[in-house]
GROMACS .gro file of C-alpha atoms in nm:
model
  362
    1GLU     CA    1   0.627  -1.254  -1.890
    2ILE     CA    2   0.716  -1.121  -1.545
    3GLN     CA    3   0.355  -1.153  -1.429
    4ASN     CA    4   0.329  -1.506  -1.566
    5GLY     CA    5   0.644  -1.600  -1.375
    6VAL     CA    6   0.500  -1.450  -1.055
    7LEU     CA    7   0.174  -1.645  -1.090
    8PHE     CA    8   0.331  -1.987  -1.150
    9SER     CA    9   0.592  -1.933  -0.880
   10GLN     CA   10   0.309  -1.862  -0.628
   11LEU     CA   11   0.108  -2.166  -0.741
   12PHE     CA   12   0.414  -2.392  -0.708
   13HIS     CA   13   0.493  -2.257  -0.359
   14ALA     CA   14   0.139  -2.304  -0.230
   15GLU     CA   15   0.030  -2.629  -0.397
   16LYS     CA   16   0.061  -2.828  -0.071
   17THR     CA   17  -0.134  -2.579   0.142
   18GLU     CA   18  -0.495  -2.636   0.240
   19TYR     CA   19  -0.610  -2.375  -0.015
   20GLY     CA   20  -0.381  -2.516  -0.284
   21LYS     CA   21  -0.516  -2.868  -0.240
   22LYS     CA   22  -0.878  -2.750  -0.235
   23PHE     CA   23  -0.847  -2.565  -0.566
   24GLY     CA   24  -0.604  -2.804  -0.739
   25PHE     CA   25  -0.303  -2.571  -0.777
   26LYS     CA   26  -0.096  -2.872  -0.884
   27ASP     CA   27  -0.308  -2.918  -1.198
   28ILE     CA   28  -0.299  -2.555  -1.311
   29SER     CA   29  -0.083  -2.518  -1.621
   30SER     CA   30  -0.228  -2.204  -1.781
   31TYR     CA   31  -0.391  -1.875  -1.686
   32ARG     CA   32  -0.721  -2.012  -1.818
   33ASP     CA   33  -0.696  -2.304  -1.569
   34PHE     CA   34  -0.625  -2.055  -1.292
   35GLN     CA   35  -0.932  -1.850  -1.387
   36GLN     CA   36  -1.156  -2.155  -1.397
   37GLN     CA   37  -1.032  -2.330  -1.081
   38VAL     CA   38  -0.965  -2.050  -0.832
   39PRO     CA   39  -1.256  -1.826  -0.725
   40ILE     CA   40  -1.245  -1.447  -0.692
   41VAL     CA   41  -1.299  -1.360  -0.323
   42ASN     CA   42  -1.359  -1.062  -0.098
   43TYR     CA   43  -1.244  -1.042   0.265
   44GLU     CA   44  -1.558  -1.201   0.411
   45GLU     CA   45  -1.526  -1.504   0.182
   46PHE     CA   46  -1.155  -1.547   0.257
   47GLU     CA   47  -1.180  -1.474   0.630
   48PRO     CA   48  -1.218  -1.839   0.749
   49TYR     CA   49  -0.868  -1.915   0.608
   50ILE     CA   50  -0.723  -1.600   0.767
   51GLU     CA   51  -0.873  -1.695   1.104
   52LYS     CA   52  -0.713  -2.041   1.088
   53ALA     CA   53  -0.377  -1.880   1.011
   54ARG     CA   54  -0.423  -1.633   1.299
   55GLN     CA   55  -0.470  -1.926   1.534
   56GLY     CA   56  -0.119  -2.042   1.444
   57GLN     CA   57  -0.221  -2.321   1.205
   58LYS     CA   58   0.037  -2.378   0.931
   59ASP     CA   59   0.011  -2.429   0.556
   60ILE     CA   60  -0.334  -2.273   0.526
   61SER     CA   61  -0.304  -2.054   0.214
   62TRP     CA   62   0.074  -2.003   0.218
   63PRO     CA   63   0.351  -2.244   0.329
   64GLY     CA   64   0.446  -2.241   0.698
   65VAL     CA   65   0.307  -2.036   0.986
   66ILE     CA   66   0.214  -1.670   0.931
   67ARG     CA   67   0.324  -1.483   1.244
   68GLN     CA   68   0.215  -1.127   1.159
   69PHE     CA   69  -0.108  -0.968   1.043
   70ALA     CA   70  -0.170  -0.612   0.933
   71LYS     CA   71  -0.485  -0.485   1.097
   72SER     CA   72  -0.659  -0.257   0.852
   73SER     CA   73  -0.947  -0.038   0.959
   74GLY     CA   74  -1.171  -0.189   0.693
   75THR     CA   75  -1.248   0.107   0.467
   76THR     CA   76  -1.546  -0.062   0.306
   77ASN     CA   77  -1.725  -0.149   0.628
   78ALA     CA   78  -1.684  -0.094   1.001
   79LYS     CA   79  -1.517  -0.429   1.069
   80SER     CA   80  -1.139  -0.458   1.102
   81LYS     CA   81  -0.956  -0.681   0.857
   82PHE     CA   82  -0.649  -0.891   0.937
   83ILE     CA   83  -0.423  -0.923   0.635
   84PRO     CA   84  -0.149  -1.192   0.646
   85ILE     CA   85   0.213  -1.070   0.618
   86SER     CA   86   0.456  -1.350   0.530
   87ASP     CA   87   0.835  -1.328   0.545
   88GLU     CA   88   0.833  -1.326   0.164
   89SER     CA   89   0.588  -1.036   0.141
   90LEU     CA   90   0.791  -0.835   0.392
   91GLU     CA   91   1.120  -0.890   0.210
   92ASP     CA   92   1.023  -0.922  -0.157
   93CYS     CA   93   0.737  -0.675  -0.161
   94HIS     CA   94   0.737  -0.407   0.110
   95TYR     CA   95   1.112  -0.372   0.173
   96LYS     CA   96   1.199  -0.421  -0.192
   97ALA     CA   97   0.959  -0.135  -0.268
   98GLY     CA   98   1.130   0.085  -0.009
   99LYS     CA   99   1.467   0.029  -0.175
  100ASP     CA  100   1.317   0.092  -0.521
  101LEU     CA  101   1.152   0.413  -0.401
  102ILE     CA  102   1.482   0.554  -0.271
  103SER     CA  103   1.664   0.438  -0.588
  104ILE     CA  104   1.407   0.598  -0.819
  105TYR     CA  105   1.418   0.926  -0.625
  106ALA     CA  106   1.800   0.931  -0.615
  107ASN     CA  107   1.814   0.856  -0.989
  108ASN     CA  108   1.573   1.142  -1.067
  109HIS     CA  109   1.760   1.384  -0.838
  110PRO     CA  110   2.135   1.313  -0.862
  111ASP     CA  111   2.209   1.616  -0.642
  112ASN     CA  112   1.992   1.484  -0.355
  113GLN     CA  113   2.110   1.507   0.007
  114LEU     CA  114   1.884   1.224   0.123
  115PHE     CA  115   2.160   1.018   0.284
  116LEU     CA  116   2.306   1.309   0.481
  117ASN     CA  117   1.986   1.385   0.676
  118LYS     CA  118   1.721   1.196   0.872
  119ASN     CA  119   1.393   1.056   0.744
  120LEU     CA  120   1.093   1.146   0.961
  121ARG     CA  121   0.844   0.859   0.952
  122LEU     CA  122   0.498   0.846   1.102
  123GLY     CA  123   0.366   0.496   1.167
  124GLY     CA  124   0.103   0.311   1.369
  125SER     CA  125   0.109   0.094   1.678
  126ALA     CA  126   0.168  -0.280   1.722
  127GLU     CA  127  -0.016  -0.505   1.966
  128LEU     CA  128   0.033  -0.871   2.046
  129TYR     CA  129  -0.260  -1.097   1.967
  130GLU     CA  130  -0.217  -1.290   2.287
  131SER     CA  131  -0.411  -1.611   2.232
  132PHE     CA  132  -0.191  -1.766   1.967
  133ASN     CA  133   0.142  -1.582   1.968
  134THR     CA  134   0.067  -1.406   1.640
  135LYS     CA  135   0.113  -1.031   1.619
  136PHE     CA  136  -0.118  -0.776   1.467
  137GLY     CA  137  -0.100  -0.402   1.425
  138ASP     CA  138  -0.091  -0.131   1.160
  139LEU     CA  139   0.113  -0.230   0.856
  140SER     CA  140   0.350   0.062   0.928
  141ALA     CA  141   0.414  -0.078   1.277
  142ILE     CA  142   0.496  -0.425   1.141
  143LEU     CA  143   0.735  -0.271   0.888
  144ILE     CA  144   0.902  -0.053   1.155
  145GLU     CA  145   0.939  -0.345   1.393
  146ASN     CA  146   1.119  -0.561   1.134
  147LEU     CA  147   1.340  -0.297   0.972
  148PRO     CA  148   1.715  -0.364   0.946
  149PHE     CA  149   1.943  -0.168   1.181
  150TRP     CA  150   2.087   0.050   0.902
  151VAL     CA  151   1.742   0.199   0.838
  152GLU     CA  152   1.699   0.272   1.210
  153ILE     CA  153   2.021   0.476   1.214
  154THR     CA  154   1.889   0.716   0.950
  155THR     CA  155   1.530   0.743   1.074
  156VAL     CA  156   1.345   0.939   1.343
  157PRO     CA  157   1.165   0.899   1.578
  158SER     CA  158   1.307   0.590   1.751
  159LYS     CA  159   1.142   0.249   1.716
  160LYS     CA  160   1.014   0.271   2.076
  161THR     CA  161   0.839   0.604   2.014
  162SER     CA  162   0.713   0.500   1.670
  163LEU     CA  163   0.534   0.198   1.815
  164MET     CA  164   0.358   0.379   2.101
  165SER     CA  165  -0.017   0.317   2.083
  166GLU     CA  166  -0.170   0.623   2.253
  167TRP     CA  167  -0.180   0.897   1.989
  168GLU     CA  168  -0.156   1.210   2.208
  169THR     CA  169   0.134   1.074   2.416
  170LYS     CA  170   0.304   0.954   2.100
  171LEU     CA  171   0.263   1.293   1.931
  172LYS     CA  172   0.432   1.470   2.224
  173ALA     CA  173   0.717   1.218   2.227
  174ILE     CA  174   0.772   1.248   1.851
  175VAL     CA  175   0.780   1.629   1.863
  176SER     CA  176   1.036   1.640   2.144
  177GLU     CA  177   1.250   1.379   1.964
  178VAL     CA  178   1.250   1.533   1.616
  179LYS     CA  179   1.235   1.912   1.659
  180ASN     CA  180   1.615   1.944   1.688
  181GLN     CA  181   1.700   1.684   1.420
  182ASP     CA  182   1.820   1.756   1.067
  183VAL     CA  183   1.527   1.610   0.871
  184GLY     CA  184   1.563   1.578   0.492
  185SER     CA  185   1.260   1.365   0.406
  186LEU     CA  186   0.912   1.279   0.538
  187THR     CA  187   0.725   0.950   0.499
  188GLY     CA  188   0.360   0.900   0.596
  189VAL     CA  189  -0.009   0.960   0.530
  190PRO     CA  190  -0.073   1.328   0.439
  191SER     CA  191  -0.353   1.382   0.696
  192TRP     CA  192  -0.159   1.250   0.999
  193MET     CA  193   0.169   1.408   0.888
  194MET     CA  194  -0.008   1.746   0.867
  195VAL     CA  195  -0.120   1.710   1.231
  196LEU     CA  196   0.238   1.632   1.336
  197LEU     CA  197   0.391   1.924   1.141
  198GLN     CA  198   0.136   2.166   1.287
  199ARG     CA  199   0.221   2.041   1.637
  200ILE     CA  200   0.594   2.089   1.569
  201LEU     CA  201   0.527   2.451   1.462
  202THR     CA  202   0.320   2.517   1.776
  203GLU     CA  203   0.590   2.372   2.003
  204THR     CA  204   0.878   2.561   1.840
  205GLY     CA  205   0.695   2.887   1.769
  206LYS     CA  206   0.840   2.898   1.415
  207GLY     CA  207   0.659   3.034   1.109
  208ASN     CA  208   0.706   2.735   0.879
  209ILE     CA  209   0.865   2.389   0.869
  210SER     CA  210   1.165   2.487   0.653
  211GLU     CA  211   1.284   2.711   0.940
  212ILE     CA  212   1.308   2.396   1.156
  213PHE     CA  213   1.418   2.153   0.882
  214PRO     CA  214   1.610   2.370   0.630
  215ASN     CA  215   1.732   2.061   0.438
  216LEU     CA  216   1.385   1.910   0.386
  217GLU     CA  217   1.362   1.807   0.019
  218VAL     CA  218   1.094   1.540  -0.028
  219PHE     CA  219   0.770   1.399   0.114
  220PHE     CA  220   0.696   1.033   0.028
  221HIS     CA  221   0.321   1.004   0.081
  222GLY     CA  222   0.047   0.746   0.032
  223GLY     CA  223  -0.272   0.603   0.181
  224ILE     CA  224  -0.507   0.881   0.071
  225SER     CA  225  -0.536   1.131  -0.214
  226PHE     CA  226  -0.285   1.414  -0.186
  227LYS     CA  227  -0.490   1.660  -0.395
  228PRO     CA  228  -0.683   1.818  -0.104
  229TYR     CA  229  -0.357   1.869   0.093
  230ARG     CA  230  -0.122   2.008  -0.172
  231GLU     CA  231  -0.185   2.378  -0.100
  232GLN     CA  232  -0.173   2.325   0.278
  233TYR     CA  233   0.167   2.157   0.251
  234LYS     CA  234   0.303   2.437   0.031
  235LYS     CA  235   0.198   2.684   0.298
  236ILE     CA  236   0.316   2.496   0.607
  237ILE     CA  237   0.656   2.394   0.462
  238GLY     CA  238   0.731   2.742   0.330
  239LYS     CA  239   0.934   2.636   0.025
  240ASP     CA  240   0.905   2.407  -0.277
  241ILE     CA  241   0.997   2.044  -0.211
  242ASN     CA  242   0.946   1.723  -0.409
  243TYR     CA  243   0.637   1.509  -0.354
  244TYR     CA  244   0.646   1.139  -0.442
  245GLU     CA  245   0.330   0.931  -0.422
  246ILE     CA  246   0.333   0.563  -0.333
  247TYR     CA  247   0.052   0.310  -0.359
  248ASN     CA  248   0.082   0.069  -0.071
  249ALA     CA  249  -0.177  -0.109   0.138
  250SER     CA  250  -0.191  -0.382   0.400
  251GLU     CA  251  -0.225  -0.631   0.114
  252GLY     CA  252   0.091  -0.525  -0.066
  253PHE     CA  253   0.296  -0.249  -0.226
  254PHE     CA  254   0.167  -0.181  -0.577
  255GLY     CA  255   0.299   0.140  -0.727
  256ILE     CA  256   0.564   0.412  -0.706
  257GLN     CA  257   0.567   0.753  -0.872
  258ASP     CA  258   0.869   0.718  -1.098
  259ARG     CA  259   0.883   1.069  -1.246
  260SER     CA  260   0.922   1.397  -1.063
  261GLY     CA  261   0.612   1.619  -1.066
  262SER     CA  262   0.394   1.343  -1.211
  263ASP     CA  263   0.056   1.230  -1.079
  264GLU     CA  264   0.093   0.875  -1.213
  265MET     CA  265   0.254   0.573  -1.051
  266LEU     CA  266   0.453   0.294  -1.210
  267LEU     CA  267   0.282  -0.041  -1.141
  268MET     CA  268   0.551  -0.265  -0.987
  269LEU     CA  269   0.534  -0.608  -1.149
  270ASP     CA  270   0.802  -0.809  -0.967
  271TYR     CA  271   0.698  -0.784  -0.600
  272GLY     CA  272   0.536  -1.127  -0.579
  273ILE     CA  273   0.192  -0.989  -0.669
  274PHE     CA  274  -0.007  -1.116  -0.967
  275TYR     CA  275  -0.264  -0.863  -1.090
  276GLU     CA  276  -0.603  -0.907  -1.251
  277PHE     CA  277  -0.857  -0.639  -1.333
  278ILE     CA  278  -1.237  -0.620  -1.353
  279PRO     CA  279  -1.368  -0.345  -1.588
  280MET     CA  280  -1.598  -0.131  -1.373
  281ASP     CA  281  -1.865  -0.118  -1.644
  282THR     CA  282  -1.915  -0.493  -1.586
  283PHE     CA  283  -1.834  -0.503  -1.212
  284GLY     CA  284  -2.095  -0.688  -1.005
  285THR     CA  285  -2.308  -0.770  -1.309
  286PRO     CA  286  -2.384  -1.118  -1.450
  287ASN     CA  287  -2.147  -1.030  -1.739
  288GLN     CA  288  -1.855  -0.943  -1.510
  289LYS     CA  289  -1.527  -0.980  -1.700
  290ILE     CA  290  -1.178  -1.025  -1.564
  291VAL     CA  291  -0.863  -0.944  -1.758
  292ARG     CA  292  -0.489  -0.987  -1.712
  293LEU     CA  293  -0.244  -0.700  -1.721
  294ALA     CA  294  -0.168  -0.777  -2.087
  295ASP     CA  295  -0.531  -0.701  -2.181
  296VAL     CA  296  -0.599  -0.374  -1.996
  297GLU     CA  297  -0.697  -0.059  -2.189
  298LEU     CA  298  -0.604   0.303  -2.132
  299PHE     CA  299  -0.824   0.538  -1.925
  300LYS     CA  300  -1.075   0.269  -1.829
  301ASN     CA  301  -1.167   0.215  -1.462
  302TYR     CA  302  -1.081  -0.128  -1.323
  303ALA     CA  303  -1.133  -0.299  -0.987
  304VAL     CA  304  -0.803  -0.454  -0.873
  305VAL     CA  305  -0.776  -0.827  -0.794
  306ILE     CA  306  -0.450  -0.960  -0.649
  307THR     CA  307  -0.275  -1.290  -0.580
  308THR     CA  308   0.015  -1.239  -0.337
  309ASN     CA  309   0.318  -1.398  -0.175
  310ALA     CA  310   0.139  -1.378   0.160
  311GLY     CA  311  -0.129  -1.625   0.053
  312LEU     CA  312  -0.411  -1.405  -0.078
  313TRP     CA  313  -0.565  -1.568  -0.388
  314ARG     CA  314  -0.768  -1.368  -0.641
  315TYR     CA  315  -0.853  -1.125  -0.366
  316MET     CA  316  -1.047  -0.802  -0.438
  317ILE     CA  317  -0.880  -0.518  -0.250
  318GLY     CA  318  -1.168  -0.276  -0.307
  319ASP     CA  319  -0.964  -0.015  -0.499
  320THR     CA  320  -1.018   0.101  -0.855
  321VAL     CA  321  -0.742   0.222  -1.088
  322ARG     CA  322  -0.708   0.373  -1.433
  323PHE     CA  323  -0.414   0.309  -1.666
  324THR     CA  324  -0.250   0.623  -1.805
  325SER     CA  325   0.030   0.438  -1.989
  326LEU     CA  326   0.072   0.080  -2.111
  327ASN     CA  327   0.445   0.096  -2.182
  328PRO     CA  328   0.546   0.106  -1.906
  329TYR     CA  329   0.230   0.036  -1.706
  330ARG     CA  330   0.140   0.351  -1.513
  331ILE     CA  331  -0.175   0.401  -1.309
  332ARG     CA  332  -0.379   0.647  -1.107
  333VAL     CA  333  -0.598   0.531  -0.817
  334SER     CA  334  -0.950   0.642  -0.909
  335GLY     CA  335  -1.155   0.530  -0.607
  336ARG     CA  336  -1.314   0.240  -0.425
  337THR     CA  337  -1.549  -0.025  -0.563
  338LYS     CA  338  -1.801   0.057  -0.288
  339HIS     CA  339  -1.791   0.428  -0.378
  340HIS     CA  340  -1.909   0.387  -0.735
  341ILE     CA  341  -2.243   0.472  -0.896
  342ASN     CA  342  -2.343   0.324  -1.229
  343VAL     CA  343  -2.723   0.335  -1.235
  344PHE     CA  344  -2.756   0.492  -1.581
  345GLY     CA  345  -2.412   0.413  -1.724
  346GLU     CA  346  -2.265   0.730  -1.570
  347GLU     CA  347  -1.977   0.540  -1.403
  348LEU     CA  348  -1.928   0.800  -1.131
  349MET     CA  349  -1.609   0.744  -0.927
  350VAL     CA  350  -1.474   0.910  -0.611
  351GLU     CA  351  -1.206   1.070  -0.828
  352ASN     CA  352  -1.479   1.253  -1.024
  353THR     CA  353  -1.652   1.388  -0.714
  354ASP     CA  354  -1.319   1.484  -0.549
  355SER     CA  355  -1.206   1.690  -0.848
  356THR     CA  356  -1.553   1.849  -0.878
  357ILE     CA  357  -1.546   1.955  -0.513
  358ALA     CA  358  -1.190   2.089  -0.555
  359LYS     CA  359  -1.297   2.298  -0.858
  360THR     CA  360  -1.605   2.427  -0.674
  361CYS     CA  361  -1.395   2.523  -0.370
  362SER     CA  362  -1.137   2.711  -0.576
   0.00000   0.00000   0.00000
C-alpha cells in the first residue's frame, strides 16, 4: 500500500513534465499501465534528460528546476554520472533517513550518549558547475552544505573543512580540528574513515582511537562492504563499539540496519522511492522479468530498479540485493549487475567471491 501510494504520488507530481508527457503519466491508472508505458533505463539512456536539467531547463523529469546534482564516480564504467537531487529528495529521502537512523539507534540503545558528544563525519567536496548555475559534487558534500544549523552544532569537522576539495590538505585540517573533540559517533565510508583514524593516531602518538575518543560508541557506515574492515576497526578502536550499516547512494537512501549486531538492513518504503526488482536469473535475457516489492521471494538475487522523487523513472542503479525477510522487508546488498557471471547457471555474485576470499585469507 505504501509503495502504491509513492508511485501514484510521483506520477501525479510529474505528469506535466517533459518526461511525463512523453510517456503519458496522466493516463496511468495501474501498475500494469506503468510497466507498459514507462521504459526501464540505465544512465546512458536517461542522460539526455539529465543534461537538459543540468543546463537549468525546468520541468524535464521532475517539476521545477533541479539546482543540485550528485556526481558519482560511475562504478560500472569510467564515466562520471550526474544524479539529480531535488528539494523533495533532500528533505523526504536523505534527511528523513538521517533522522530515522538516529531514532532507530537511540531506540535500540536507550542508554546511548549520542547527544552529549560530537559526530565525526567524513564527506566529499562540492564544486560549482559554472555554466548554468547548477551545483555538483559528492552526495555527502551536497548533504553537508544543506544541513540545518542544529546538525552543524553537534558535528565535526566544520562545514568549511568538510567541503575542502584537496584530500591531503583536508585530512590535515580535519585531524587538527577533531583530535581534541569529544567524539561519540563516526559517519562515513569504511575505507576513507580508516585512513583518517590512522592519521589521527599518527598525529597524537596514541595506541588506539578509544584513548583519544573514550566516549566513542557507534560507527554508521555505508558505501562499501564492511566485512573486509571489521577486524581492522576492532584493532584500531581498541574496544567494542556498535556498527550500523546504511544503504545510501547518489540516487537515494534505501536501507538502514534496524537491529544491533545484524547484517541485514530494513528496506525503507516511505522515502519517495518506488522499487521494482529484476530476478538475476532472467537479467539481460529475452525473458527478463520485473516484479514489484509485493512479489519478491526470499534469498533470490535481484537487480534494483527505482523511481524517485528527484525525477528518475524506472532507473537501474546497478546494485543487486537479496531479501532475508519479507515481514518486514529486510535486505543484504549482494553485488553489482556488471559483476555477475551466469554462463552455466552458476549465478556467481561479488558477495560469493568476497566471502570466499575472506575464508581463504583466514
